[in-house]
PDB file of C-alpha atoms and ligand atoms in Angstrom:
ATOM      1  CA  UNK D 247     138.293  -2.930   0.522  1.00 35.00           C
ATOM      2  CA  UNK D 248     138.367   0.021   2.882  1.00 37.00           C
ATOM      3  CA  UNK D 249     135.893  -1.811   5.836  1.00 38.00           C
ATOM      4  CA  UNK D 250     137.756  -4.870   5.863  1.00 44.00           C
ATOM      5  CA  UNK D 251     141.153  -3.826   5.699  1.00 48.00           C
ATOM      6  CA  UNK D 252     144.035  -5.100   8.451  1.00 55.00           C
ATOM      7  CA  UNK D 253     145.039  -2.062  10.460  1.00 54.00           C
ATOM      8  CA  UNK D 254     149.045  -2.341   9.693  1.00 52.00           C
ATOM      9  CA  UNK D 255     151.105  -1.413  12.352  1.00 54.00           C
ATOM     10  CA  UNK D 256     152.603   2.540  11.282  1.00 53.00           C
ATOM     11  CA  UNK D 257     156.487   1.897  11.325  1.00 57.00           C
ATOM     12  CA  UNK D 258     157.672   4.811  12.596  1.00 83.00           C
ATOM     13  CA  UNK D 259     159.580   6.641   9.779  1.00 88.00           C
ATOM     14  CA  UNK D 260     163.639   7.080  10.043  1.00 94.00           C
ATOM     15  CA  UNK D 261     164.965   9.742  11.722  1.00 97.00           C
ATOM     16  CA  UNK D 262     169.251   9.954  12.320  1.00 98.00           C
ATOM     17  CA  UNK D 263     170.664  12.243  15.028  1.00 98.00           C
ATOM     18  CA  UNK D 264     174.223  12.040  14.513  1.00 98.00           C
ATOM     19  CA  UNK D 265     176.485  13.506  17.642  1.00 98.00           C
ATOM     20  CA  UNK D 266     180.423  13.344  16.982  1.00 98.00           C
ATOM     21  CA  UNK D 267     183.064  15.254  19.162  1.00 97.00           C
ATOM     22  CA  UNK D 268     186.589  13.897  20.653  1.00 96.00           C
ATOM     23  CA  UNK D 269     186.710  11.865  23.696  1.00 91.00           C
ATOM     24  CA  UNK D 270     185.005  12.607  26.774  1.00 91.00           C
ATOM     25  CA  UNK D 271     182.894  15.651  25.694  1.00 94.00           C
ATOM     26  CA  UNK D 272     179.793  14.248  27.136  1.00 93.00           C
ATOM     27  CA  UNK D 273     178.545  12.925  23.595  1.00 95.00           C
ATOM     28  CA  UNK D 274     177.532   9.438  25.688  1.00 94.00           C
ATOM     29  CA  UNK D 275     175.584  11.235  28.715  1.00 95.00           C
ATOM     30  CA  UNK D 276     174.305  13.245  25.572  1.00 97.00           C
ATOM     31  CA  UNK D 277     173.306  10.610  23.309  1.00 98.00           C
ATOM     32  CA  UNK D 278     171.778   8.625  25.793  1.00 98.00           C
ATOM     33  CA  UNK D 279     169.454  11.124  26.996  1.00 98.00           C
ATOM     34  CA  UNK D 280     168.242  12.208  23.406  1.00 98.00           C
ATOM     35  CA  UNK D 281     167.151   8.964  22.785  1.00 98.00           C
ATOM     36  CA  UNK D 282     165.726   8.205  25.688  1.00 97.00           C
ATOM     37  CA  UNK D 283     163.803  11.540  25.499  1.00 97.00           C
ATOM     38  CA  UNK D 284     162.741  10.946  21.673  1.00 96.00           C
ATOM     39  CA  UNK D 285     162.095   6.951  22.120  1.00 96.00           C
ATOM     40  CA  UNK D 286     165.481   6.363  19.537  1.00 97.00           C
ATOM     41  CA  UNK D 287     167.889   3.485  19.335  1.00 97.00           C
ATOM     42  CA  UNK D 288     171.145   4.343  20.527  1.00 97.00           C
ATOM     43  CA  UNK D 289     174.702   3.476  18.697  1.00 98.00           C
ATOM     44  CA  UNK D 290     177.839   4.601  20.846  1.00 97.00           C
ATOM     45  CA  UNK D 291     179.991   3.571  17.228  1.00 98.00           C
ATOM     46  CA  UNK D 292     183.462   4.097  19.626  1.00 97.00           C
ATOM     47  CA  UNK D 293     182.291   0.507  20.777  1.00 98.00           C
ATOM     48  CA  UNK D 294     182.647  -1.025  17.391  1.00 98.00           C
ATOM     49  CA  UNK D 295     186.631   0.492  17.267  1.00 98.00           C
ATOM     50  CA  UNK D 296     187.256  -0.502  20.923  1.00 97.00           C
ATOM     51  CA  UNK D 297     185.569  -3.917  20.375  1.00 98.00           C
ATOM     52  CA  UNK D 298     188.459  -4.456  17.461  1.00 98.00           C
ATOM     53  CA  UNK D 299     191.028  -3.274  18.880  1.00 98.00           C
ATOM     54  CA  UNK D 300     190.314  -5.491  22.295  1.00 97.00           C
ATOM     55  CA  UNK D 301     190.799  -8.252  19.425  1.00 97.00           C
ATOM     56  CA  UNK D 302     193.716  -6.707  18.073  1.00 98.00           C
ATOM     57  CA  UNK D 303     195.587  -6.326  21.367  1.00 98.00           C
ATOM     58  CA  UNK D 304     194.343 -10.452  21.870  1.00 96.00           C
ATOM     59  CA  UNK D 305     196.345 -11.137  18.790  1.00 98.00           C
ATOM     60  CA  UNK D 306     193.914 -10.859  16.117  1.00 98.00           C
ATOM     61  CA  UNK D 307     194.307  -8.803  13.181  1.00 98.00           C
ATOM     62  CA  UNK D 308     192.775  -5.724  12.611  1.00 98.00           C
ATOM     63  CA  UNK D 309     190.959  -5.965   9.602  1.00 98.00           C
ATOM     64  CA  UNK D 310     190.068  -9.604  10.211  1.00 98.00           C
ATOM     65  CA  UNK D 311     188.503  -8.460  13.576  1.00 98.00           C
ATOM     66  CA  UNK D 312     186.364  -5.836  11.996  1.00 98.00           C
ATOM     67  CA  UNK D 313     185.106  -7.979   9.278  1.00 98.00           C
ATOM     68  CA  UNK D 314     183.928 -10.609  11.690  1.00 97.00           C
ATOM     69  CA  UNK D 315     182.514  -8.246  14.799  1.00 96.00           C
ATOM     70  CA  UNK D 316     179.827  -9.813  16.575  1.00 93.00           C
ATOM     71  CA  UNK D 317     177.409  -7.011  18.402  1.00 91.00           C
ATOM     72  CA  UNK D 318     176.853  -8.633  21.192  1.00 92.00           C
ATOM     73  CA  UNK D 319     180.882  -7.863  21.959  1.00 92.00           C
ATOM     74  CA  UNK D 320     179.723  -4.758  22.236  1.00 95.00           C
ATOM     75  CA  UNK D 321     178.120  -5.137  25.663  1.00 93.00           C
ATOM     76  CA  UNK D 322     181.768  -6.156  27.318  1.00 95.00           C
ATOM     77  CA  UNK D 323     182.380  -3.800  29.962  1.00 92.00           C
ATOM     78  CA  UNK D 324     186.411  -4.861  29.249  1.00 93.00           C
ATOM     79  CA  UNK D 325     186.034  -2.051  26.254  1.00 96.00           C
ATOM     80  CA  UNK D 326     185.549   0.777  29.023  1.00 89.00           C
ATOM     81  CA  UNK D 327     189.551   0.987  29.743  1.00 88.00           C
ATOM     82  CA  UNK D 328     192.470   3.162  28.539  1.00 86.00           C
ATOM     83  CA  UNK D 329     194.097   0.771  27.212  1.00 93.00           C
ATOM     84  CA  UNK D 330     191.528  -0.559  24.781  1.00 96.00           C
ATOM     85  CA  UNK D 331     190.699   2.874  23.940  1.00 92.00           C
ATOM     86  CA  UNK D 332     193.868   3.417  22.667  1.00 91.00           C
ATOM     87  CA  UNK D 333     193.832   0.455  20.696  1.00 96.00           C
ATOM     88  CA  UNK D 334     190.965   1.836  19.504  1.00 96.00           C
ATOM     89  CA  UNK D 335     192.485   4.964  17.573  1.00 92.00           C
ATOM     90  CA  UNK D 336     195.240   3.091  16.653  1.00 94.00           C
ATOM     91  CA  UNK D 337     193.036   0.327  14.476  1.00 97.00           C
ATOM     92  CA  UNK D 338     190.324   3.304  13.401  1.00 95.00           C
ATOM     93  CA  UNK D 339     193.115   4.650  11.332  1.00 94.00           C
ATOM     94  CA  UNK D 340     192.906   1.871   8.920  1.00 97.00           C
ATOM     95  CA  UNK D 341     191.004   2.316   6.219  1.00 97.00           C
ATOM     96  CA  UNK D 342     189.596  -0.915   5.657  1.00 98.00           C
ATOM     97  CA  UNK D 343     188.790  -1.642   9.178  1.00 98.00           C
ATOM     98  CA  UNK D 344     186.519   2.036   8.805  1.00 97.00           C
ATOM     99  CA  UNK D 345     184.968  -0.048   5.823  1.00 98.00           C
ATOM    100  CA  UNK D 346     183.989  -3.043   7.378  1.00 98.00           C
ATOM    101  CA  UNK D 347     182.106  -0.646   9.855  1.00 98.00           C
ATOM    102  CA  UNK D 348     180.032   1.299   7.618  1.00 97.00           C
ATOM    103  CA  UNK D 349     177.313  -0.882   6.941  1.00 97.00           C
ATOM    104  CA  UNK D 350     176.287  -1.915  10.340  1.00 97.00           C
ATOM    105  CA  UNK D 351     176.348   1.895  10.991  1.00 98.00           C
ATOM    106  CA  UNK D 352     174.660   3.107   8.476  1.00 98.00           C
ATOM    107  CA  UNK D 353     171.833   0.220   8.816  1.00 97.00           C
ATOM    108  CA  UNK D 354     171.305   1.325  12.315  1.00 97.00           C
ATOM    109  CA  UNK D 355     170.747   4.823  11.620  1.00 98.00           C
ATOM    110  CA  UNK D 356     168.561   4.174   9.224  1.00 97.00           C
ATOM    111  CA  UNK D 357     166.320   1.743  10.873  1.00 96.00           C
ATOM    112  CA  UNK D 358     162.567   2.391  11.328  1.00 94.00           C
ATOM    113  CA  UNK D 359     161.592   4.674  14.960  1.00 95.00           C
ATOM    114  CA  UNK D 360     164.938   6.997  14.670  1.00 97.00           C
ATOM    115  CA  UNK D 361     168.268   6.540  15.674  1.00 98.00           C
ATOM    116  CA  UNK D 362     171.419   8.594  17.502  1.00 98.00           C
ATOM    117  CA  UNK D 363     174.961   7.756  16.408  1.00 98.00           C
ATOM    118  CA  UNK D 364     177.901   9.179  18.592  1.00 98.00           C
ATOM    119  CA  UNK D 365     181.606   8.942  17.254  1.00 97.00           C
ATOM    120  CA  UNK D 366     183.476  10.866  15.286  1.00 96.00           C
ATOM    121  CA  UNK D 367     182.270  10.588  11.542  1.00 97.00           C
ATOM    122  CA  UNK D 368     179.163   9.890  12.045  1.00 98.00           C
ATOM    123  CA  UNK D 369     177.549  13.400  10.971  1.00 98.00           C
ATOM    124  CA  UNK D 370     180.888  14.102   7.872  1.00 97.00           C
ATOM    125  CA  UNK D 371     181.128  10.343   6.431  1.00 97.00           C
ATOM    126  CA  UNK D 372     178.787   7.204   8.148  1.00 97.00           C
ATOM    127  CA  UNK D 373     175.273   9.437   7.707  1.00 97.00           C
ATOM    128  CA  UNK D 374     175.581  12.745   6.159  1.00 97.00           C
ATOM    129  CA  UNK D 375     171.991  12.670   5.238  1.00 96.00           C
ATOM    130  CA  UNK D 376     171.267  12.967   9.243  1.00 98.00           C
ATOM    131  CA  UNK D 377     168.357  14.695   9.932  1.00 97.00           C
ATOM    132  CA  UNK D 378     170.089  16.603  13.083  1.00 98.00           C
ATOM    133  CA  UNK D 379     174.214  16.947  13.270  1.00 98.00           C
ATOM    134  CA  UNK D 380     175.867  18.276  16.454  1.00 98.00           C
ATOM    135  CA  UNK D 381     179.348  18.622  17.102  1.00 98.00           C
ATOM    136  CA  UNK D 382     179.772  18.087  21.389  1.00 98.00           C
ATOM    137  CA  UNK D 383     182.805  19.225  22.189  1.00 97.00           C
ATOM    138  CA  UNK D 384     185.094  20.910  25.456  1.00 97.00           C
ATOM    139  CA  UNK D 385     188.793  21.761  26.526  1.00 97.00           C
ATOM    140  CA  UNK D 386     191.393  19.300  26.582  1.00 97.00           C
ATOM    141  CA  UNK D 387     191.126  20.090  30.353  1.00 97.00           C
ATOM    142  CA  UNK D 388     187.944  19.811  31.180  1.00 97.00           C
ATOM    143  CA  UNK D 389     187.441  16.692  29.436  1.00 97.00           C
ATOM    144  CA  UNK D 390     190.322  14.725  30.819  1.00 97.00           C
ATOM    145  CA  UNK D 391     188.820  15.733  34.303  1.00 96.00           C
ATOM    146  CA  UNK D 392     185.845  14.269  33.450  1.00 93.00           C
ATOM    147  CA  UNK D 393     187.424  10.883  32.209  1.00 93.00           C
ATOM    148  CA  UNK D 394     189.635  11.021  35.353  1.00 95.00           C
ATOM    149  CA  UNK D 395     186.427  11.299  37.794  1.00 94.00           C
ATOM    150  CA  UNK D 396     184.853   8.058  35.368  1.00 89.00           C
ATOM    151  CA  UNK D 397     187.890   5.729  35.692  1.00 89.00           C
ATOM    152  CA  UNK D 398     188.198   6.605  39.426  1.00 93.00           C
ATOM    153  CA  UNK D 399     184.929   6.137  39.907  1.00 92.00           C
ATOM    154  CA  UNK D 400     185.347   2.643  37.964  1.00 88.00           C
ATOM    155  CA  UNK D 401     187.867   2.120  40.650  1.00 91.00           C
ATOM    156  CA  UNK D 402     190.893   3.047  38.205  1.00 89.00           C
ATOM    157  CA  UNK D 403     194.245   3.989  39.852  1.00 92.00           C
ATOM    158  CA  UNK D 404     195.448   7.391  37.366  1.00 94.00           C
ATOM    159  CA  UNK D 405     195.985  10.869  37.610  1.00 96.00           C
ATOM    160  CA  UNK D 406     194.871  13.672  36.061  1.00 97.00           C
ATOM    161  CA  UNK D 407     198.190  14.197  33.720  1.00 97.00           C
ATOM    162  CA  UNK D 408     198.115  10.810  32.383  1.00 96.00           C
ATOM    163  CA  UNK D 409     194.874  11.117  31.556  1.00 96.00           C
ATOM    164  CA  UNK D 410     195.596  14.634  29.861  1.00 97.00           C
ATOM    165  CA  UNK D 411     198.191  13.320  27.719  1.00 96.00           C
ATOM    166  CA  UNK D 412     196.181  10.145  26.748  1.00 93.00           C
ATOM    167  CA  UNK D 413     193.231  12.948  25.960  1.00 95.00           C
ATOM    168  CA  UNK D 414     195.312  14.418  23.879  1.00 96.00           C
ATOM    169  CA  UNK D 415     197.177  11.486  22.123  1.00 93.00           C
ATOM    170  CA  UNK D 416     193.967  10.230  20.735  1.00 90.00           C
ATOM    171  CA  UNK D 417     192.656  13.684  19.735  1.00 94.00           C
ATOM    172  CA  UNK D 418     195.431  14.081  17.814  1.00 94.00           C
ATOM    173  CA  UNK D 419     195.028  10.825  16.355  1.00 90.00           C
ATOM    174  CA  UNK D 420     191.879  11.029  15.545  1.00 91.00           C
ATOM    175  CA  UNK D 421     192.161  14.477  14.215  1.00 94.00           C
ATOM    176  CA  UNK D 422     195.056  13.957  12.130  1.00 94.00           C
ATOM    177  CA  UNK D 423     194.542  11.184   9.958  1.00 92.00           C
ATOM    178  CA  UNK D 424     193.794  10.748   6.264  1.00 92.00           C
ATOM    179  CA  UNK D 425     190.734   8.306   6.933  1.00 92.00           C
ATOM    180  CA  UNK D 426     187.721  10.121   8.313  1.00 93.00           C
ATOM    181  CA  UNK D 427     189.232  12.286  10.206  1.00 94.00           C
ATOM    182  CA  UNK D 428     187.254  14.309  13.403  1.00 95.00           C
ATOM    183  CA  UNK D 429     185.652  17.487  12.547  1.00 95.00           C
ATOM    184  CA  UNK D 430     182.218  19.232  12.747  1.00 96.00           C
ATOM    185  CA  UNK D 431     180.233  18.553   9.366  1.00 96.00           C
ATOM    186  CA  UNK D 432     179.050  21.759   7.971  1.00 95.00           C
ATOM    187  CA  UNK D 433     176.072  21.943   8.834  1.00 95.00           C
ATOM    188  CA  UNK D 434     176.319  20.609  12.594  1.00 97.00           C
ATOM    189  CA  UNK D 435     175.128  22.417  15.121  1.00 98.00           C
ATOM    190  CA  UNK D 436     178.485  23.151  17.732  1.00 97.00           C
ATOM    191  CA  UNK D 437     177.854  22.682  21.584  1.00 97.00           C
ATOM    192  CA  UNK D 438     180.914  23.511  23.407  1.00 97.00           C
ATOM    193  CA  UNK D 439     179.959  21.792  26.924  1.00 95.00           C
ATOM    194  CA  UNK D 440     183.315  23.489  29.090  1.00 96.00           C
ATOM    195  CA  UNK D 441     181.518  25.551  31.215  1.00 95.00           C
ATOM    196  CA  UNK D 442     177.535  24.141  30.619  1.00 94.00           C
ATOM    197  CA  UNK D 443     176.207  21.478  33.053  1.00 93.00           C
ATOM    198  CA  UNK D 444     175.322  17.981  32.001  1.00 93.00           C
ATOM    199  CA  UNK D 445     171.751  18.962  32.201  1.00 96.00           C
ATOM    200  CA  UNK D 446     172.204  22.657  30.343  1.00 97.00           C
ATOM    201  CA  UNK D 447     173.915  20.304  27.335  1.00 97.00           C
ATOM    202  CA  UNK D 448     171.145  17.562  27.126  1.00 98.00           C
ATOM    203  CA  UNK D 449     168.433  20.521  26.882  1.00 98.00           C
ATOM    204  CA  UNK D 450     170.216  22.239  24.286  1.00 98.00           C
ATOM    205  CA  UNK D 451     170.762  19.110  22.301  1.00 98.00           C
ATOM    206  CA  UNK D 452     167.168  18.056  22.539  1.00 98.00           C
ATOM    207  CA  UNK D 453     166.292  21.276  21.017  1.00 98.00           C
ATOM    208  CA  UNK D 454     167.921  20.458  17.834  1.00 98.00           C
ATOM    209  CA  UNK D 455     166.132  17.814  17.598  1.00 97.00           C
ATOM    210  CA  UNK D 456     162.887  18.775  18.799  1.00 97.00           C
ATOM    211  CA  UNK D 457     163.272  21.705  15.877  1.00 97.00           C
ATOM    212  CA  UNK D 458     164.317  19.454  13.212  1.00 96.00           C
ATOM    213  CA  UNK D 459     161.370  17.074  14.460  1.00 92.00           C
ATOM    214  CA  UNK D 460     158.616  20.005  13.984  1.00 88.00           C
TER     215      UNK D 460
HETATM  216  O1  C5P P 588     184.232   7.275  21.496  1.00 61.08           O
HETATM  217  P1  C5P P 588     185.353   6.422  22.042  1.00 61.08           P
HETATM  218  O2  C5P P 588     186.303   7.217  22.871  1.00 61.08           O
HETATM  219  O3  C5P P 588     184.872   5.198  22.704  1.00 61.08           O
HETATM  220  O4  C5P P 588     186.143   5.930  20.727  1.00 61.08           O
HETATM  221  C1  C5P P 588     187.337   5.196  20.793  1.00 61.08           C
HETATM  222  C2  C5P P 588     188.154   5.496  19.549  1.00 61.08           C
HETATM  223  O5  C5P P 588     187.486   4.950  18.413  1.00 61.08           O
HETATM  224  C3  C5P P 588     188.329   6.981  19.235  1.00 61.08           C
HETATM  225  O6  C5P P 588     189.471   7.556  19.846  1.00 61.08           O
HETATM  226  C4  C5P P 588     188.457   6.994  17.720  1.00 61.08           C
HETATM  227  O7  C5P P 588     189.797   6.804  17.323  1.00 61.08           O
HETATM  228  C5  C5P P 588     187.662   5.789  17.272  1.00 61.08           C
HETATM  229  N1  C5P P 588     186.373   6.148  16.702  1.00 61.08           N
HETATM  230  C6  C5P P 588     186.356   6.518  15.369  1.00 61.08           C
HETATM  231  N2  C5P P 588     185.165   6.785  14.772  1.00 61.08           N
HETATM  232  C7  C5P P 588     184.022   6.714  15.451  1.00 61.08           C
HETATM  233  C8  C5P P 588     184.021   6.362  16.823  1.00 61.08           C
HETATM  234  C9  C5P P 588     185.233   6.110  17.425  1.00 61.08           C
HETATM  235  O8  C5P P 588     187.384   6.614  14.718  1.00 61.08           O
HETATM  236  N3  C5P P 588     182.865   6.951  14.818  1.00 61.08           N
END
């Protein structure tokens, strides 16, 4: 059979890089450039929370929202704004709305040619088989001036306290609660990105992976 066999296309084997942190440590900027650099798909799995609760604050329910997602909601730039992304720890503390995530997640990270994940649980619950875990994190401080220089930039009218406090309001949220709630798994790999550049971060994260991909 050997001469006349079809040459198959290879499908590239799996490969999960899973990136969690609280908001506005860099894990998009980071995310983004890993799989750009390693030729991965890219899930920013905030977008599935904000995406339900931009439902939930049109009236839907939570659950019902999650159950039903469509991806391509996912592209709405409506999902970039404070007030969604408080929605958006406010519905992520329900445990069946976490459910009716999973398996898109998990699909995703599994799929063939590699994958990066960035949320929260990504590396502790959605794929705790992933083959590289970091943990992207920085100082309350730092981060909210980072969020405050992306709104403005988006032409948002805020100021650097209210964006503290919101900082803060979802770490705590997201820290606190019973269902999946952010920490570094085990075995991830801690960046702290305070006082590192964007450009000092994305070369340290790509050489996890390049490691784990030797
Ligand atoms: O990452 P982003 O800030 O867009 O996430 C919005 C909210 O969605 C977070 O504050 C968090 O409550 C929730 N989230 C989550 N698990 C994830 C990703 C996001 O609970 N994997």
């Amino acid at each position: 059979m050997c001469g006349a066999a079809r040459a198959e296309p290879v499908a590239t084997a799996p490969f999960t890089v899973a990136i969690d942190g609280p908001a506005a440590a860099g894990k998009g900027t980071i995310s983004r450039a890993v799989a750009g650099r390693f030729g991965f798909a890219h899930l920013d799995t905030g977008l599935l929370y904000r995406a339900v609760g931009a439902q939930v604050l049109s009236g839907v329910a939570a659950v019902e929202a999650a159950r039903s997602l469509d991806p391509a909601a996912l592209e709405d730039p409506a999902l970039r704004t404070a007030e969604v992304a408080q929605a958006a720890s406010k519905v992520a503390v329900i445990a069946d709305v976490r459910a009716a995530l999973l398996d898109f997640q998990r699909a995703f990270a599994r799929r063939a040619g590699g994958a990066v994940l960035d949320g929260r649980d990504i590396g502790t619950v959605i794929c705790p088989q992933a083959e590289v875990k970091l943990f992207v994190t920085a100082s309350a401080e730092v981060r909210a001036g980072r969020r405050l220089a992306e709104l403005q930039g988006r032409g948002t009218d805020t100021d650097f306290e209210t964006v503290l406090a919101d900082v803060r309001a979802r770490d705590a949220r997201d820290s606190d609660r019973a269902e999946a709630p952010l920490r570094p798994a085990e075995t991830a790999f801690v960046l702290d990105t305070s006082e590192m550049s964007v450009e000092a971060a994305v070369e340290a994260a790509v050489a996890q992976v390049a490691a784990a991909r030797a």
